[in-house]
């Protein structure tokens, strides 16, 4: 019998939708709770959809679960300002992780980004680094941080730069060798698979996963 329960934040996004499909099909998990601001396209008897006002997220919105998967995020353009971007990518992520930890969750998988570092020059990477640091500080038994580069997959939202990079990926990926290897693109579905394999097998402590690890953890 599946006894493990999961909370997923970001279930309607590119990575989150793959996580949702995989978690619902995973025999290790029973109930999967999706914390969303709009319902996902999927229905399933084990899926508990919680449509939530994230601007006013409180402890009551976050159920007691074993494992947390977080793939929340926005873009600066969609958010409208740096502060609004940080409010989603950092503050919302940390709020979900904090409430879930207080409700008893023991393990968390966080979708971050390659190059994340609190002192990074690039604002996006600085926010991702600050987010990682705060989530790690919450004291989960296991904190698995995934740092992908460009994510490949079907996205309905119009993101021209991402689309151009995706189209060029077959050309530049073989050139990313040596220290640039962690910058290789990865499909959102393989990342989702790696997050689940990584978290379900996680040893206690904090672990960072980049390209090679993501590919190994998601190997068929
Ligand atoms: N895309 C890339 O190439 C790439 C590369 C490296 C790292 N990452 C990181 O990987 C993570 C997942 O990326 P992704 O491309 O899967 O993201 P995505 O498709 O943009 O999905 C983001 C998720 O966050 C939710 N969200 C956004 N703003 C919200 C708000 N104000 N309140 C509540 N929920 C909100 C979205 O909900 P709605 O559907 O309701 O908008 C969606 O479920 C992000 O943290 C991103 O920074 C992405």
GROMACS .gro file of C-alpha atoms and ligand atoms in nm:
model
  268
    1UNK     CA    1   0.000   0.000   0.000
    2UNK     CA    2   0.125   0.352  -0.083
    3UNK     CA    3   0.161   0.547   0.237
    4UNK     CA    4   0.379   0.834   0.128
    5UNK     CA    5   0.210   1.170   0.068
    6UNK     CA    6   0.334   1.463  -0.140
    7UNK     CA    7   0.268   1.833  -0.170
    8UNK     CA    8   0.335   1.991  -0.508
    9UNK     CA    9   0.364   2.365  -0.562
   10UNK     CA   10   0.376   2.479  -0.924
   11UNK     CA   11   0.168   2.191  -1.061
   12UNK     CA   12   0.038   2.399  -1.354
   13UNK     CA   13   0.385   2.493  -1.482
   14UNK     CA   14   0.621   2.321  -1.726
   15UNK     CA   15   0.816   2.122  -1.466
   16UNK     CA   16   0.522   2.100  -1.225
   17UNK     CA   17   0.288   1.940  -1.478
   18UNK     CA   18   0.543   1.663  -1.541
   19UNK     CA   19   0.592   1.623  -1.167
   20UNK     CA   20   0.216   1.592  -1.119
   21UNK     CA   21   0.177   1.324  -1.388
   22UNK     CA   22   0.469   1.127  -1.250
   23UNK     CA   23   0.372   1.157  -0.883
   24UNK     CA   24   0.019   1.035  -0.958
   25UNK     CA   25   0.158   0.735  -1.146
   26UNK     CA   26   0.418   0.656  -0.880
   27UNK     CA   27   0.321   0.357  -0.663
   28UNK     CA   28   0.527   0.494  -0.374
   29UNK     CA   29   0.285   0.784  -0.337
   30UNK     CA   30  -0.074   0.773  -0.219
   31UNK     CA   31  -0.227   1.118  -0.185
   32UNK     CA   32  -0.079   1.403  -0.389
   33UNK     CA   33  -0.185   1.756  -0.295
   34UNK     CA   34  -0.145   2.026  -0.559
   35UNK     CA   35  -0.130   2.377  -0.420
   36UNK     CA   36  -0.237   2.596  -0.713
   37UNK     CA   37  -0.399   2.927  -0.800
   38UNK     CA   38  -0.591   2.763  -1.087
   39UNK     CA   39  -0.681   2.394  -1.122
   40UNK     CA   40  -0.449   2.169  -1.324
   41UNK     CA   41  -0.585   1.990  -1.632
   42UNK     CA   42  -0.546   1.651  -1.464
   43UNK     CA   43  -0.799   1.472  -1.246
   44UNK     CA   44  -0.718   1.159  -1.045
   45UNK     CA   45  -0.868   0.987  -0.740
   46UNK     CA   46  -0.544   1.040  -0.544
   47UNK     CA   47  -0.519   1.408  -0.637
   48UNK     CA   48  -0.624   1.669  -0.384
   49UNK     CA   49  -0.639   2.008  -0.558
   50UNK     CA   50  -0.619   2.308  -0.329
   51UNK     CA   51  -0.691   2.632  -0.510
   52UNK     CA   52  -0.524   2.888  -0.291
   53UNK     CA   53  -0.481   3.262  -0.263
   54UNK     CA   54  -0.102   3.266  -0.263
   55UNK     CA   55  -0.095   3.636  -0.174
   56UNK     CA   56  -0.240   3.538   0.162
   57UNK     CA   57  -0.089   3.193   0.210
   58UNK     CA   58  -0.133   3.065   0.563
   59UNK     CA   59  -0.060   2.750   0.761
   60UNK     CA   60  -0.417   2.626   0.703
   61UNK     CA   61  -0.356   2.613   0.327
   62UNK     CA   62  -0.077   2.358   0.361
   63UNK     CA   63  -0.162   2.003   0.468
   64UNK     CA   64   0.060   1.760   0.657
   65UNK     CA   65   0.259   1.558   0.404
   66UNK     CA   66   0.581   1.358   0.392
   67UNK     CA   67   0.747   1.509   0.086
   68UNK     CA   68   0.738   1.851  -0.078
   69UNK     CA   69   0.810   1.925  -0.444
   70UNK     CA   70   0.845   2.289  -0.537
   71UNK     CA   71   0.857   2.416  -0.896
   72UNK     CA   72   0.708   2.760  -0.844
   73UNK     CA   73   0.839   3.050  -1.042
   74UNK     CA   74   0.771   3.337  -1.274
   75UNK     CA   75   0.966   3.567  -1.503
   76UNK     CA   76   1.053   3.928  -1.439
   77UNK     CA   77   0.846   4.024  -1.741
   78UNK     CA   78   0.537   3.836  -1.623
   79UNK     CA   79   0.580   3.955  -1.265
   80UNK     CA   80   0.621   4.319  -1.370
   81UNK     CA   81   0.913   4.415  -1.146
   82UNK     CA   82   1.216   4.275  -0.965
   83UNK     CA   83   1.032   4.289  -0.633
   84UNK     CA   84   0.731   4.105  -0.778
   85UNK     CA   85   0.963   3.841  -0.925
   86UNK     CA   86   1.134   3.792  -0.589
   87UNK     CA   87   0.794   3.775  -0.418
   88UNK     CA   88   0.709   3.464  -0.621
   89UNK     CA   89   1.039   3.286  -0.679
   90UNK     CA   90   1.174   3.345  -0.329
   91UNK     CA   91   0.908   3.451  -0.081
   92UNK     CA   92   0.627   3.224  -0.205
   93UNK     CA   93   0.860   2.927  -0.239
   94UNK     CA   94   0.996   2.977   0.111
   95UNK     CA   95   0.646   3.031   0.255
   96UNK     CA   96   0.522   2.701   0.109
   97UNK     CA   97   0.832   2.521   0.232
   98UNK     CA   98   0.808   2.675   0.578
   99UNK     CA   99   0.439   2.594   0.628
  100UNK     CA  100   0.491   2.238   0.502
  101UNK     CA  101   0.790   2.189   0.733
  102UNK     CA  102   0.591   2.315   1.031
  103UNK     CA  103   0.312   2.076   0.935
  104UNK     CA  104   0.560   1.788   0.956
  105UNK     CA  105   0.712   1.739   0.610
  106UNK     CA  106   1.058   1.579   0.632
  107UNK     CA  107   1.194   1.604   0.276
  108UNK     CA  108   1.187   1.866   0.005
  109UNK     CA  109   1.290   1.881  -0.361
  110UNK     CA  110   1.341   2.233  -0.491
  111UNK     CA  111   1.365   2.332  -0.856
  112UNK     CA  112   1.628   2.606  -0.868
  113UNK     CA  113   1.864   2.702  -1.153
  114UNK     CA  114   2.223   2.652  -1.260
  115UNK     CA  115   2.444   2.929  -1.126
  116UNK     CA  116   2.220   3.006  -0.827
  117UNK     CA  117   2.422   3.185  -0.563
  118UNK     CA  118   2.327   3.444  -0.301
  119UNK     CA  119   2.601   3.680  -0.416
  120UNK     CA  120   2.554   3.626  -0.791
  121UNK     CA  121   2.578   3.932  -1.014
  122UNK     CA  122   2.270   3.835  -1.213
  123UNK     CA  123   1.952   3.923  -1.025
  124UNK     CA  124   1.773   3.599  -1.126
  125UNK     CA  125   2.058   3.383  -0.995
  126UNK     CA  126   2.086   3.591  -0.678
  127UNK     CA  127   1.716   3.536  -0.605
  128UNK     CA  128   1.753   3.164  -0.673
  129UNK     CA  129   2.056   3.151  -0.442
  130UNK     CA  130   1.873   3.338  -0.166
  131UNK     CA  131   1.580   3.099  -0.207
  132UNK     CA  132   1.801   2.792  -0.181
  133UNK     CA  133   1.968   2.929   0.131
  134UNK     CA  134   1.639   3.002   0.302
  135UNK     CA  135   1.488   2.663   0.213
  136UNK     CA  136   1.801   2.481   0.331
  137UNK     CA  137   1.774   2.675   0.658
  138UNK     CA  138   1.428   2.536   0.730
  139UNK     CA  139   1.580   2.218   0.867
  140UNK     CA  140   1.425   1.948   0.651
  141UNK     CA  141   1.580   1.605   0.706
  142UNK     CA  142   1.664   1.598   0.333
  143UNK     CA  143   1.682   1.899   0.104
  144UNK     CA  144   1.740   1.812  -0.262
  145UNK     CA  145   1.818   2.117  -0.472
  146UNK     CA  146   1.801   2.073  -0.848
  147UNK     CA  147   1.985   2.322  -1.066
  148UNK     CA  148   1.888   2.279  -1.431
  149UNK     CA  149   1.993   2.504  -1.714
  150UNK     CA  150   1.749   2.568  -2.001
  151UNK     CA  151   1.438   2.350  -1.967
  152UNK     CA  152   1.306   2.184  -2.281
  153UNK     CA  153   0.936   2.110  -2.324
  154UNK     CA  154   0.606   2.237  -2.461
  155UNK     CA  155   0.501   2.565  -2.314
  156UNK     CA  156   0.183   2.752  -2.405
  157UNK     CA  157   0.310   3.085  -2.272
  158UNK     CA  158   0.497   3.296  -2.530
  159UNK     CA  159   0.865   3.325  -2.427
  160UNK     CA  160   1.058   3.419  -2.743
  161UNK     CA  161   1.409   3.403  -2.592
  162UNK     CA  162   1.343   3.061  -2.440
  163UNK     CA  163   1.193   2.940  -2.769
  164UNK     CA  164   1.497   3.059  -2.966
  165UNK     CA  165   1.735   2.889  -2.720
  166UNK     CA  166   1.533   2.570  -2.740
  167UNK     CA  167   1.548   2.572  -3.121
  168UNK     CA  168   1.926   2.626  -3.110
  169UNK     CA  169   1.984   2.366  -2.836
  170UNK     CA  170   2.084   2.078  -3.070
  171UNK     CA  171   2.355   2.304  -3.216
  172UNK     CA  172   2.511   2.440  -2.900
  173UNK     CA  173   2.463   2.150  -2.658
  174UNK     CA  174   2.758   1.942  -2.794
  175UNK     CA  175   2.980   2.247  -2.742
  176UNK     CA  176   2.902   2.259  -2.372
  177UNK     CA  177   3.185   2.044  -2.240
  178UNK     CA  178   3.415   2.050  -1.938
  179UNK     CA  179   3.314   2.324  -1.693
  180UNK     CA  180   3.023   2.421  -1.924
  181UNK     CA  181   2.865   2.075  -1.913
  182UNK     CA  182   2.625   2.167  -1.627
  183UNK     CA  183   2.479   2.430  -1.863
  184UNK     CA  184   2.339   2.167  -2.099
  185UNK     CA  185   1.962   2.189  -2.151
  186UNK     CA  186   1.746   1.921  -1.996
  187UNK     CA  187   1.388   1.821  -2.067
  188UNK     CA  188   1.134   1.922  -1.805
  189UNK     CA  189   1.013   1.562  -1.789
  190UNK     CA  190   1.360   1.424  -1.713
  191UNK     CA  191   1.404   1.687  -1.447
  192UNK     CA  192   1.071   1.585  -1.292
  193UNK     CA  193   1.178   1.219  -1.298
  194UNK     CA  194   1.513   1.308  -1.138
  195UNK     CA  195   1.345   1.513  -0.865
  196UNK     CA  196   1.123   1.220  -0.768
  197UNK     CA  197   1.399   0.958  -0.783
  198UNK     CA  198   1.633   1.190  -0.598
  199UNK     CA  199   1.390   1.273  -0.321
  200UNK     CA  200   1.254   0.924  -0.266
  201UNK     CA  201   1.611   0.791  -0.232
  202UNK     CA  202   1.747   1.092  -0.046
  203UNK     CA  203   1.993   1.044   0.237
  204UNK     CA  204   1.969   1.292   0.523
  205UNK     CA  205   2.132   1.627   0.452
  206UNK     CA  206   2.147   1.876   0.170
  207UNK     CA  207   2.234   1.771  -0.183
  208UNK     CA  208   2.281   1.974  -0.502
  209UNK     CA  209   2.199   1.817  -0.838
  210UNK     CA  210   2.316   1.953  -1.173
  211UNK     CA  211   2.311   1.819  -1.528
  212UNK     CA  212   2.498   1.489  -1.495
  213UNK     CA  213   2.316   1.399  -1.178
  214UNK     CA  214   1.979   1.490  -1.329
  215UNK     CA  215   2.053   1.266  -1.629
  216UNK     CA  216   2.171   0.978  -1.407
  217UNK     CA  217   1.874   1.002  -1.171
  218UNK     CA  218   1.628   1.013  -1.463
  219UNK     CA  219   1.789   0.742  -1.677
  220UNK     CA  220   1.522   0.501  -1.803
  221LIG     N1  221   1.229   2.761  -1.789
  221LIG     C1  222   1.359   2.738  -1.778
  221LIG     O1  223   1.431   2.722  -1.879
  221LIG     C2  224   1.421   2.727  -1.640
  221LIG     C3  225   1.558   2.703  -1.630
  221LIG     C4  226   1.614   2.687  -1.503
  221LIG     C5  227   1.536   2.697  -1.390
  221LIG     N2  228   1.403   2.723  -1.403
  221LIG     C6  229   1.323   2.733  -1.280
  221LIG     O2  230   1.247   2.616  -1.269
  221LIG     C7  231   1.124   2.642  -1.200
  221LIG     C8  232   1.008   2.588  -1.281
  221LIG     O3  233   1.016   2.646  -1.411
  221LIG     P1  234   0.895   2.631  -1.513
  221LIG     O4  235   0.948   2.674  -1.645
  221LIG     O5  236   0.830   2.497  -1.497
  221LIG     O6  237   0.795   2.744  -1.459
  221LIG     P2  238   0.652   2.782  -1.516
  221LIG     O7  239   0.613   2.695  -1.629
  221LIG     O8  240   0.653   2.930  -1.538
  221LIG     O9  241   0.555   2.745  -1.393
  221LIG     C9  242   0.562   2.816  -1.274
  221LIG    C10  243   0.456   2.771  -1.176
  221LIG    O10  244   0.452   2.870  -1.072
  221LIG    C11  245   0.318   2.918  -1.057
  221LIG     N3  246   0.314   3.058  -1.022
  221LIG    C12  247   0.373   3.162  -1.085
  221LIG     N4  248   0.341   3.278  -1.025
  221LIG    C13  249   0.260   3.246  -0.920
  221LIG    C14  250   0.194   3.321  -0.819
  221LIG     N5  251   0.204   3.455  -0.813
  221LIG     N6  252   0.119   3.256  -0.729
  221LIG    C15  253   0.109   3.122  -0.734
  221LIG     N7  254   0.168   3.044  -0.827
  221LIG    C16  255   0.243   3.105  -0.919
  221LIG    C17  256   0.255   2.899  -1.193
  221LIG    O11  257   0.115   2.898  -1.179
  221LIG     P3  258   0.017   2.946  -1.299
  221LIG    O12  259   0.016   2.832  -1.395
  221LIG    O13  260  -0.111   2.971  -1.230
  221LIG    O14  261   0.081   3.071  -1.358
  221LIG    C18  262   0.314   2.764  -1.235
  221LIG    O15  263   0.245   2.659  -1.173
  221LIG    C19  264   1.118   2.794  -1.181
  221LIG    O16  265   1.156   2.825  -1.051
  221LIG    C20  266   1.222   2.847  -1.281
  221LIG    O17  267   1.281   2.969  -1.237
  221LIG    C21  268   1.344   2.738  -1.524
   0.00000   0.00000   0.00000
